Amino acid sequence: MQVEASNTQQESEQTSKSHHALIGQGMLLPFLFVALLFPLWGFANDVTNPLVKAFKDIFLITNAQSSMVQFSFYLGYGVMAIPAAIFIRKYSYKSGILLGLALYAVGALLFIPASVQQEFNFFLAALCILTCGLALLETTANPYILSMGDPETATRRLNLAQAFNPIGSITGMFVASTVILNKLQVEEFRAAERAVHPEYAEMLPSVVDGKLTAALSEFAQSQPAAHQAMQSADLITIRGPYIAIAAVVVVLFLVFLFSKLPRTISHDHPLTLHELKATFKRLLINRCYIEGVVAQAFYVGAQIMCWTFIIHYGMTSVGLTAAQAQGYNIVAMSLFLVSRFVCTFLLGFIRPGPLLMLLALGGIILSLGTIFLGGMLGLYCLVGISVCMSLMFPTIYGIALKDLGDDASLGSAGLVMAIVGGALMPPLQASMIDGASFIGNIPSVQSSFLLPLMCFVVISIYGYRVQHVYKV
């Protein structure tokens, strides 16, 4: 009897350990396969961010106009998220992955005709199609990862998978810095102008940036043929990485096409119109979920603003070149990657809500430093914000989707649609940069970081409510 009791106790302990395993039994290989997708949108995000500044100089447009790069990029998430969720619910996660990869490749390859036509709006359309593919991939991959094990470890599991995302981001930043920004003829023009005007070294970086832009405009008017040749060469430089990533995506498409992935959607409730309405109704009355969508929109807005305008900050507040400023972006992403693993570890000991709130408070403090310190200290604060942001996206995602069951696929669509915050907020910050400063004598590029600060306030409130109101 004692032996039987001992065996029963051992079985119970094994069951308990299995019950709380980070990755479900038999799910390790599918987990690794799906985790390979996460670097794809990290690369796309961060090879695209520097295009805001690059296109501004190449096409001689304003900051607000060039920020349409981010608007078009993130608009794809808003357009495709709900159709993606319906498609996945009707078919399978694998189908969503395949369609997402196909759209990704098509959007990237459209950079070829866009560069030939030398048309800014063509690039915007290509980016929107590419991100329709990213919306499908994110709507698929995030809930799929959450479903690959026990619900108690779902947030930690998603944080682990999301830790692969910064690998793609760092690669994208490195490519942007070494393959794009360092090779642009417009950057060579700016460097030559600095060389013939040594007095620029005594001026404020923001003043110098304005003079360089004016010189470029004068060059375009006085030598239109030479300027057009420079434009053409720079656009060919920009399209190179997109052709390369399209080839990688096509290879992954073939890998997933011939791979067997487990089905974790039950399909017990067919997605009829009635069921679709019922699902949306359940989601709309789930306050923790709705507030999570709002928090996610503000988080993505803050992330894109901090990573996009770090180049503007470095060039206008410190006096760096575009490539040098992008180097600080790479440092920020490296810190983001390390912090993601650290935060995944900390989630084993600290509840998600309090940790989210603490890191959001850190983001607020560092945003204040970015605004009021300026110079290198301000740039260091801006870089440091990435440490605080590392936890936020997957943690908000995991909290909002907790215990949603089959509703998670459509619930995921709302959280992916929230990424449209990255489309709405950067143009607003760009307009603030183009305008006059509204905080004393602080340059407008610094005072514009009041917008990310406000985003972190919203996220900290959500973290507090998750812990004290919803008890998640």
Short mmCIF file of C-alpha atoms in Angstrom, two decimals:
data_model
loop_
_atom_site.label_atom_id
_atom_site.label_comp_id
_atom_site.label_asym_id
_atom_site.label_seq_id
_atom_site.Cartn_x
_atom_site.Cartn_y
_atom_site.Cartn_z
CA MET A 1 0.00 0.00 0.00
CA GLN A 2 2.88 2.38 0.85
CA VAL A 3 4.52 1.59 -2.52
CA GLU A 4 1.26 2.36 -4.34
CA ALA A 5 0.88 5.60 -2.37
CA SER A 6 4.46 6.55 -3.21
CA ASN A 7 3.88 5.83 -6.90
CA THR A 8 0.68 7.84 -6.85
CA GLN A 9 2.49 10.77 -5.26
CA GLN A 10 5.29 10.62 -7.86
CA GLU A 11 2.75 10.50 -10.68
CA SER A 12 0.95 13.48 -9.16
CA GLU A 13 4.22 15.46 -8.96
CA GLN A 14 5.08 14.56 -12.55
CA THR A 15 1.61 15.59 -13.69
CA SER A 16 1.96 18.89 -11.83
CA LYS A 17 5.35 19.59 -13.41
CA SER A 18 4.00 18.68 -16.85
CA HIS A 19 0.92 20.80 -16.21
CA HIS A 20 3.06 23.89 -15.68
CA ALA A 21 5.67 23.13 -18.34
CA LEU A 22 6.61 26.16 -20.40
CA ILE A 23 6.01 24.30 -23.69
CA GLY A 24 3.42 21.52 -24.03
CA GLN A 25 4.34 17.90 -24.64
CA GLY A 26 5.18 17.26 -28.30
CA MET A 27 5.08 21.00 -29.05
CA LEU A 28 8.81 21.83 -28.92
CA LEU A 29 9.48 21.43 -32.65
CA PRO A 30 6.31 23.31 -33.74
CA PHE A 31 7.19 26.02 -31.20
CA LEU A 32 10.66 26.44 -32.71
CA PHE A 33 9.22 26.46 -36.24
CA VAL A 34 6.70 29.20 -35.44
CA ALA A 35 9.30 31.14 -33.41
CA LEU A 36 11.34 31.41 -36.64
CA LEU A 37 8.63 33.72 -37.96
CA PHE A 38 9.10 36.31 -35.23
CA PRO A 39 12.38 37.75 -36.63
CA LEU A 40 10.61 38.37 -39.95
CA TRP A 41 8.50 41.28 -38.78
CA GLY A 42 11.34 42.51 -36.56
CA PHE A 43 13.53 42.79 -39.68
CA ALA A 44 10.79 44.48 -41.71
CA ASN A 45 10.05 47.00 -38.95
CA ASP A 46 13.62 48.08 -38.41
CA VAL A 47 14.93 48.06 -41.95
CA THR A 48 11.95 50.34 -42.73
CA ASN A 49 12.27 52.82 -39.82
CA PRO A 50 15.33 54.65 -41.31
CA LEU A 51 13.46 55.07 -44.60
CA VAL A 52 11.49 57.90 -42.98
CA LYS A 53 14.63 60.05 -42.88
CA ALA A 54 16.10 58.59 -46.10
CA PHE A 55 12.97 59.27 -48.18
CA LYS A 56 12.73 62.79 -46.71
CA ASP A 57 16.14 63.63 -48.20
CA ILE A 58 15.79 61.61 -51.41
CA PHE A 59 12.39 63.02 -52.39
CA LEU A 60 12.87 66.43 -50.66
CA ILE A 61 9.68 66.22 -48.61
CA THR A 62 8.75 67.32 -45.07
CA ASN A 63 9.00 65.20 -41.92
CA ALA A 64 5.22 64.89 -41.90
CA GLN A 65 5.17 63.65 -45.50
CA SER A 66 8.03 61.19 -44.98
CA SER A 67 6.30 59.82 -41.86
CA MET A 68 3.68 58.42 -44.26
CA VAL A 69 6.18 55.54 -44.57
CA GLN A 70 5.19 54.49 -41.05
CA PHE A 71 1.52 55.27 -41.67
CA SER A 72 1.43 53.01 -44.73
CA PHE A 73 3.53 50.33 -43.05
CA TYR A 74 1.26 50.02 -40.02
CA LEU A 75 -1.95 50.63 -41.94
CA GLY A 76 -1.66 47.07 -43.24
CA TYR A 77 -2.20 45.79 -39.71
CA GLY A 78 -5.45 47.72 -39.37
CA VAL A 79 -6.72 46.60 -42.77
CA MET A 80 -5.83 42.91 -42.53
CA ALA A 81 -6.12 41.95 -38.84
CA ILE A 82 -9.82 40.98 -38.69
CA PRO A 83 -9.91 39.29 -42.15
CA ALA A 84 -6.78 37.39 -41.06
CA ALA A 85 -8.42 36.18 -37.85
CA ILE A 86 -11.56 35.04 -39.71
CA PHE A 87 -9.41 33.23 -42.28
CA ILE A 88 -7.41 31.45 -39.57
CA ARG A 89 -10.53 30.50 -37.59
CA LYS A 90 -12.13 29.04 -40.72
CA TYR A 91 -9.07 27.16 -41.93
CA SER A 92 -5.96 26.73 -39.74
CA TYR A 93 -2.93 28.45 -38.30
CA LYS A 94 -0.80 26.87 -41.02
CA SER A 95 -2.98 28.40 -43.74
CA GLY A 96 -2.59 31.81 -42.11
CA ILE A 97 1.19 31.42 -42.04
CA LEU A 98 1.35 30.48 -45.74
CA LEU A 99 -0.86 33.36 -46.90
CA GLY A 100 1.06 35.79 -44.68
CA LEU A 101 4.41 34.72 -46.13
CA ALA A 102 3.06 35.04 -49.68
CA LEU A 103 1.88 38.63 -49.13
CA TYR A 104 5.15 39.49 -47.40
CA ALA A 105 7.16 38.33 -50.43
CA VAL A 106 4.90 40.15 -52.92
CA GLY A 107 5.13 43.45 -51.00
CA ALA A 108 8.92 43.22 -50.78
CA LEU A 109 9.30 42.43 -54.49
CA LEU A 110 7.16 45.46 -55.40
CA PHE A 111 10.13 47.60 -54.36
CA ILE A 112 11.61 46.73 -57.75
CA PRO A 113 8.98 48.53 -59.91
CA ALA A 114 8.70 51.28 -57.26
CA SER A 115 12.42 52.07 -57.59
CA VAL A 116 12.20 52.00 -61.39
CA GLN A 117 9.27 54.44 -61.38
CA GLN A 118 10.94 56.59 -58.68
CA GLU A 119 7.51 57.15 -57.19
CA PHE A 120 7.15 57.70 -53.42
CA ASN A 121 3.50 56.57 -53.35
CA PHE A 122 4.45 53.29 -55.07
CA PHE A 123 6.79 52.54 -52.16
CA LEU A 124 3.96 53.30 -49.73
CA ALA A 125 1.67 50.82 -51.51
CA ALA A 126 4.38 48.13 -51.48
CA LEU A 127 4.89 48.62 -47.74
CA CYS A 128 1.15 48.37 -47.07
CA ILE A 129 0.90 45.05 -48.97
CA LEU A 130 3.97 43.74 -47.15
CA THR A 131 2.42 44.53 -43.78
CA CYS A 132 -0.85 42.87 -44.73
CA GLY A 133 1.34 39.76 -44.78
CA LEU A 134 2.87 40.69 -41.43
CA ALA A 135 -0.63 41.15 -39.97
CA LEU A 136 -1.51 37.60 -41.02
CA LEU A 137 1.71 36.24 -39.55
CA GLU A 138 1.29 38.05 -36.23
CA THR A 139 -2.42 37.24 -35.96
CA THR A 140 -1.42 33.60 -36.48
CA ALA A 141 1.85 33.20 -34.61
CA ASN A 142 0.98 34.92 -31.32
CA PRO A 143 -2.17 32.95 -30.40
CA TYR A 144 -0.63 29.78 -31.84
CA ILE A 145 2.29 30.13 -29.41
CA LEU A 146 -0.14 30.84 -26.55
CA SER A 147 -1.99 27.60 -27.36
CA MET A 148 1.15 25.42 -27.26
CA GLY A 149 0.96 24.53 -23.58
CA ASP A 150 -0.64 25.33 -20.26
CA PRO A 151 -2.52 28.65 -19.95
CA GLU A 152 -0.62 29.42 -16.73
CA THR A 153 2.65 29.67 -18.66
CA ALA A 154 1.19 31.27 -21.80
CA THR A 155 2.54 34.79 -21.16
CA ARG A 156 6.04 33.48 -20.40
CA ARG A 157 5.88 31.26 -23.50
CA LEU A 158 4.95 34.22 -25.71
CA ASN A 159 7.71 36.33 -24.16
CA LEU A 160 10.18 33.56 -25.02
CA ALA A 161 8.98 33.38 -28.64
CA GLN A 162 8.98 37.17 -28.89
CA ALA A 163 12.62 37.13 -27.76
CA PHE A 164 13.42 35.94 -31.31
CA ASN A 165 11.88 39.14 -32.70
CA PRO A 166 14.75 41.48 -31.73
CA ILE A 167 17.19 39.20 -33.58
CA GLY A 168 15.41 40.20 -36.79
CA SER A 169 15.25 43.80 -35.59
CA ILE A 170 18.99 44.01 -34.94
CA THR A 171 19.65 42.44 -38.35
CA GLY A 172 17.32 44.98 -39.97
CA MET A 173 19.04 47.87 -38.20
CA PHE A 174 22.49 46.60 -39.16
CA VAL A 175 21.41 46.22 -42.79
CA ALA A 176 19.82 49.68 -42.75
CA SER A 177 23.00 51.21 -41.35
CA THR A 178 25.62 49.41 -43.45
CA VAL A 179 23.76 48.55 -46.67
CA ILE A 180 21.41 51.55 -46.98
CA LEU A 181 22.38 54.65 -44.97
CA ASN A 182 26.14 54.32 -45.50
CA LYS A 183 25.68 53.86 -49.26
CA LEU A 184 23.23 56.67 -50.01
CA GLN A 185 24.57 59.38 -52.31
CA VAL A 186 22.37 61.93 -50.57
CA GLU A 187 24.37 61.25 -47.38
CA GLU A 188 27.59 61.77 -49.34
CA PHE A 189 26.18 65.10 -50.53
CA ARG A 190 25.44 66.17 -46.95
CA ALA A 191 28.94 65.12 -45.84
CA ALA A 192 30.51 67.13 -48.70
CA GLU A 193 28.47 70.20 -47.71
CA ARG A 194 29.73 69.91 -44.14
CA ALA A 195 33.31 69.67 -45.42
CA VAL A 196 33.10 72.93 -47.42
CA HIS A 197 31.35 74.76 -44.54
CA PRO A 198 33.58 74.33 -41.46
CA GLU A 199 31.50 77.02 -39.72
CA TYR A 200 28.70 74.44 -39.37
CA ALA A 201 30.72 72.85 -36.54
CA GLU A 202 29.93 75.92 -34.40
CA MET A 203 26.16 75.84 -35.08
CA LEU A 204 23.35 73.93 -33.40
CA PRO A 205 22.78 70.52 -35.06
CA SER A 206 19.14 71.43 -35.83
CA VAL A 207 20.29 74.60 -37.66
CA VAL A 208 22.91 72.65 -39.62
CA ASP A 209 20.31 70.06 -40.65
CA GLY A 210 18.11 72.82 -42.05
CA LYS A 211 20.99 74.34 -44.03
CA LEU A 212 21.94 70.94 -45.49
CA THR A 213 18.34 70.35 -46.58
CA ALA A 214 18.24 73.80 -48.18
CA ALA A 215 21.50 73.07 -50.06
CA LEU A 216 20.04 69.80 -51.32
CA SER A 217 16.91 71.59 -52.57
CA GLU A 218 19.05 74.16 -54.37
CA PHE A 219 21.07 71.36 -55.99
CA ALA A 220 17.85 69.70 -57.22
CA GLN A 221 16.74 72.97 -58.85
CA SER A 222 20.07 73.95 -60.38
CA GLN A 223 21.10 70.47 -61.58
CA PRO A 224 17.90 68.44 -62.02
CA ALA A 225 19.50 65.71 -64.17
CA ALA A 226 22.28 65.08 -61.63
CA HIS A 227 19.77 65.10 -58.78
CA GLN A 228 17.52 62.60 -60.57
CA ALA A 229 20.53 60.31 -61.16
CA MET A 230 21.32 60.53 -57.44
CA GLN A 231 17.71 59.69 -56.62
CA SER A 232 17.75 56.67 -58.92
CA ALA A 233 20.99 55.32 -57.42
CA ASP A 234 19.70 55.75 -53.86
CA LEU A 235 16.37 54.03 -54.57
CA ILE A 236 18.23 51.05 -56.09
CA THR A 237 20.28 50.92 -52.86
CA ILE A 238 17.11 50.92 -50.76
CA ARG A 239 15.40 48.11 -52.69
CA GLY A 240 18.32 45.66 -52.28
CA PRO A 241 17.50 44.42 -48.74
CA TYR A 242 13.83 43.99 -49.65
CA ILE A 243 14.71 41.72 -52.59
CA ALA A 244 16.96 39.70 -50.27
CA ILE A 245 14.28 39.27 -47.57
CA ALA A 246 11.74 38.29 -50.25
CA ALA A 247 14.03 35.39 -51.20
CA VAL A 248 14.26 34.29 -47.55
CA VAL A 249 10.48 34.47 -47.17
CA VAL A 250 9.93 32.33 -50.28
CA VAL A 251 12.22 29.65 -48.81
CA LEU A 252 10.28 29.72 -45.51
CA PHE A 253 7.02 29.47 -47.45
CA LEU A 254 8.23 26.21 -49.02
CA VAL A 255 9.40 24.90 -45.63
CA PHE A 256 6.01 25.51 -44.01
CA LEU A 257 4.15 24.21 -47.07
CA PHE A 258 5.69 20.76 -46.65
CA SER A 259 5.71 20.71 -42.82
CA LYS A 260 3.10 19.17 -40.52
CA LEU A 261 1.90 21.49 -37.77
CA PRO A 262 -0.51 20.47 -34.98
CA ARG A 263 -4.04 21.88 -35.04
CA THR A 264 -4.82 23.66 -31.79
CA ILE A 265 -8.07 25.34 -32.92
CA SER A 266 -10.93 23.04 -31.97
CA HIS A 267 -13.42 24.01 -34.72
CA ASP A 268 -16.15 22.76 -32.34
CA HIS A 269 -18.06 25.93 -33.14
CA PRO A 270 -18.08 26.62 -36.92
CA LEU A 271 -17.55 30.27 -37.73
CA THR A 272 -21.04 31.21 -38.87
CA LEU A 273 -22.21 34.81 -38.97
CA HIS A 274 -24.10 34.22 -35.73
CA GLU A 275 -21.00 32.80 -34.02
CA LEU A 276 -18.89 35.69 -35.32
CA LYS A 277 -21.30 38.23 -33.81
CA ALA A 278 -21.42 36.30 -30.54
CA THR A 279 -17.62 36.22 -30.36
CA PHE A 280 -17.32 39.97 -30.96
CA LYS A 281 -19.97 40.58 -28.30
CA ARG A 282 -18.06 38.49 -25.76
CA LEU A 283 -14.86 40.36 -26.55
CA LEU A 284 -16.46 43.79 -26.32
CA ILE A 285 -17.77 43.17 -22.79
CA ASN A 286 -14.39 41.83 -21.62
CA ARG A 287 -12.92 44.99 -20.07
CA CYS A 288 -9.48 43.50 -19.45
CA TYR A 289 -9.28 42.60 -23.13
CA ILE A 290 -10.55 45.97 -24.42
CA GLU A 291 -8.19 47.91 -22.17
CA GLY A 292 -5.40 45.60 -23.37
CA VAL A 293 -6.13 46.58 -26.98
CA VAL A 294 -5.95 50.27 -26.02
CA ALA A 295 -2.70 49.75 -24.08
CA GLN A 296 -1.24 47.83 -27.01
CA ALA A 297 -2.04 50.67 -29.43
CA PHE A 298 -0.24 53.16 -27.19
CA TYR A 299 2.69 50.78 -26.70
CA VAL A 300 3.24 50.24 -30.43
CA GLY A 301 2.96 53.98 -31.02
CA ALA A 302 5.62 54.62 -28.36
CA GLN A 303 7.91 51.91 -29.73
CA ILE A 304 7.76 53.14 -33.32
CA MET A 305 8.23 56.77 -32.30
CA CYS A 306 11.26 55.99 -30.11
CA TRP A 307 12.92 53.83 -32.76
CA THR A 308 12.03 55.95 -35.80
CA PHE A 309 12.97 59.37 -34.47
CA ILE A 310 16.13 58.31 -32.68
CA ILE A 311 17.84 59.16 -36.01
CA HIS A 312 16.27 62.63 -36.06
CA TYR A 313 17.23 63.08 -32.40
CA GLY A 314 20.84 62.02 -32.98
CA MET A 315 21.22 64.24 -36.05
CA THR A 316 19.48 67.38 -34.78
CA SER A 317 20.21 67.31 -31.03
CA VAL A 318 23.68 65.75 -31.05
CA GLY A 319 25.01 66.41 -34.57
CA LEU A 320 25.54 62.80 -35.64
CA THR A 321 25.34 61.51 -39.21
CA ALA A 322 22.40 59.27 -40.15
CA ALA A 323 24.59 56.15 -39.99
CA GLN A 324 26.01 57.14 -36.59
CA ALA A 325 22.52 57.78 -35.21
CA GLN A 326 21.39 54.42 -36.57
CA GLY A 327 24.27 52.87 -34.60
CA TYR A 328 22.56 54.03 -31.41
CA ASN A 329 19.38 52.42 -32.67
CA ILE A 330 21.29 49.13 -32.90
CA VAL A 331 22.50 49.59 -29.31
CA ALA A 332 18.90 50.23 -28.22
CA MET A 333 17.71 47.06 -29.93
CA SER A 334 20.56 45.02 -28.42
CA LEU A 335 19.49 46.20 -24.96
CA PHE A 336 15.89 45.37 -25.91
CA LEU A 337 16.92 41.81 -26.81
CA VAL A 338 18.84 41.22 -23.56
CA SER A 339 16.05 42.76 -21.51
CA ARG A 340 13.47 40.50 -23.20
CA PHE A 341 15.26 37.39 -21.89
CA VAL A 342 15.72 38.96 -18.44
CA CYS A 343 12.03 39.89 -18.24
CA THR A 344 10.98 36.40 -19.36
CA PHE A 345 13.00 35.07 -16.41
CA LEU A 346 11.50 37.65 -14.01
CA LEU A 347 7.97 36.63 -15.01
CA GLY A 348 8.66 33.33 -13.25
CA PHE A 349 8.73 35.30 -9.97
CA ILE A 350 6.74 38.51 -10.55
CA ARG A 351 3.17 38.77 -11.80
CA PRO A 352 2.81 40.36 -15.28
CA GLY A 353 0.75 43.36 -14.14
CA PRO A 354 3.17 44.79 -11.55
CA LEU A 355 6.20 44.21 -13.80
CA LEU A 356 4.43 45.93 -16.70
CA MET A 357 3.59 48.91 -14.48
CA LEU A 358 7.15 49.24 -13.13
CA LEU A 359 8.70 49.18 -16.59
CA ALA A 360 6.17 51.72 -17.88
CA LEU A 361 7.15 54.03 -15.00
CA GLY A 362 10.77 53.56 -16.08
CA GLY A 363 9.73 54.59 -19.61
CA ILE A 364 8.14 57.76 -18.22
CA ILE A 365 11.31 58.75 -16.32
CA LEU A 366 13.59 58.10 -19.30
CA SER A 367 11.22 60.01 -21.62
CA LEU A 368 11.53 63.02 -19.30
CA GLY A 369 15.32 62.71 -19.59
CA THR A 370 15.03 62.55 -23.39
CA ILE A 371 13.00 65.77 -23.41
CA PHE A 372 14.80 67.90 -20.83
CA LEU A 373 18.44 66.73 -20.86
CA GLY A 374 19.13 66.80 -24.60
CA GLY A 375 22.54 66.13 -26.15
CA MET A 376 24.25 62.82 -25.45
CA LEU A 377 22.55 62.39 -22.05
CA GLY A 378 19.16 62.73 -23.70
CA LEU A 379 20.20 60.25 -26.39
CA TYR A 380 21.30 57.79 -23.70
CA CYS A 381 17.87 58.13 -22.06
CA LEU A 382 16.19 57.51 -25.43
CA VAL A 383 18.30 54.38 -25.92
CA GLY A 384 17.47 53.23 -22.39
CA ILE A 385 13.73 53.35 -23.06
CA SER A 386 14.16 50.15 -25.09
CA VAL A 387 15.04 48.26 -21.89
CA CYS A 388 11.65 49.21 -20.46
CA MET A 389 9.74 48.42 -23.66
CA SER A 390 11.06 44.87 -24.06
CA LEU A 391 8.40 43.24 -21.87
CA MET A 392 5.40 45.22 -23.01
CA PHE A 393 4.06 43.83 -26.30
CA PRO A 394 3.94 40.08 -25.46
CA THR A 395 2.86 40.72 -21.87
CA ILE A 396 -0.07 42.94 -22.83
CA TYR A 397 -0.91 40.36 -25.50
CA GLY A 398 -0.83 37.44 -23.06
CA ILE A 399 -2.84 39.24 -20.39
CA ALA A 400 -5.54 40.38 -22.81
CA LEU A 401 -6.00 36.92 -24.38
CA LYS A 402 -5.91 34.94 -21.13
CA ASP A 403 -8.75 32.38 -20.85
CA LEU A 404 -10.37 33.39 -24.16
CA GLY A 405 -10.29 29.83 -25.60
CA ASP A 406 -11.35 29.69 -29.26
CA ASP A 407 -12.13 33.41 -29.08
CA ALA A 408 -8.37 34.01 -28.92
CA SER A 409 -7.99 33.91 -32.71
CA LEU A 410 -10.43 36.80 -33.16
CA GLY A 411 -9.23 38.44 -29.96
CA SER A 412 -5.75 38.37 -31.43
CA ALA A 413 -7.06 40.38 -34.38
CA GLY A 414 -7.95 43.27 -32.09
CA LEU A 415 -4.48 43.26 -30.59
CA VAL A 416 -2.89 43.12 -34.03
CA MET A 417 -5.17 45.95 -35.20
CA ALA A 418 -3.81 47.91 -32.24
CA ILE A 419 -0.49 47.96 -34.07
CA VAL A 420 -2.13 50.65 -36.20
CA GLY A 421 -1.05 52.91 -33.33
CA GLY A 422 2.29 52.79 -35.13
CA ALA A 423 0.58 54.36 -38.15
CA LEU A 424 -1.20 57.17 -36.31
CA MET A 425 1.31 58.47 -33.79
CA PRO A 426 4.58 58.89 -35.77
CA PRO A 427 2.96 61.39 -38.21
CA LEU A 428 1.73 63.36 -35.20
CA GLN A 429 5.22 63.41 -33.69
CA ALA A 430 6.68 64.35 -37.09
CA SER A 431 4.29 67.32 -37.24
CA MET A 432 5.48 68.33 -33.78
CA ILE A 433 9.10 68.14 -34.99
CA ASP A 434 8.27 70.26 -38.07
CA GLY A 435 6.57 72.89 -35.88
CA ALA A 436 7.84 75.20 -33.18
CA SER A 437 8.79 73.89 -29.76
CA PHE A 438 6.05 74.20 -27.15
CA ILE A 439 8.28 73.67 -24.07
CA GLY A 440 10.37 76.82 -23.61
CA ASN A 441 13.61 76.85 -25.59
CA ILE A 442 13.81 73.07 -25.87
CA PRO A 443 14.23 72.01 -29.55
CA SER A 444 11.09 70.60 -31.11
CA VAL A 445 12.67 67.18 -31.77
CA GLN A 446 13.18 66.82 -27.99
CA SER A 447 9.82 68.22 -26.90
CA SER A 448 8.06 65.88 -29.37
CA PHE A 449 8.94 62.96 -27.06
CA LEU A 450 6.16 64.15 -24.80
CA LEU A 451 3.98 61.92 -26.99
CA PRO A 452 5.78 58.63 -26.11
CA LEU A 453 5.76 59.76 -22.46
CA MET A 454 1.96 59.96 -22.55
CA CYS A 455 1.85 56.47 -24.06
CA PHE A 456 3.82 55.06 -21.11
CA VAL A 457 1.38 56.72 -18.71
CA VAL A 458 -1.49 54.78 -20.33
CA ILE A 459 0.47 51.50 -20.16
CA SER A 460 1.34 52.00 -16.48
CA ILE A 461 -2.35 52.52 -15.68
CA TYR A 462 -3.20 49.26 -17.48
CA GLY A 463 -0.52 47.39 -15.51
CA TYR A 464 -1.96 48.75 -12.27
CA ARG A 465 -5.53 47.75 -13.20
CA VAL A 466 -4.43 44.26 -14.29
CA GLN A 467 -3.01 43.66 -10.83
CA HIS A 468 -5.56 45.41 -8.61
CA VAL A 469 -8.81 45.28 -10.60
CA TYR A 470 -8.69 42.21 -12.83
CA LYS A 471 -6.35 40.10 -10.64
CA VAL A 472 -4.73 38.49 -13.69
#
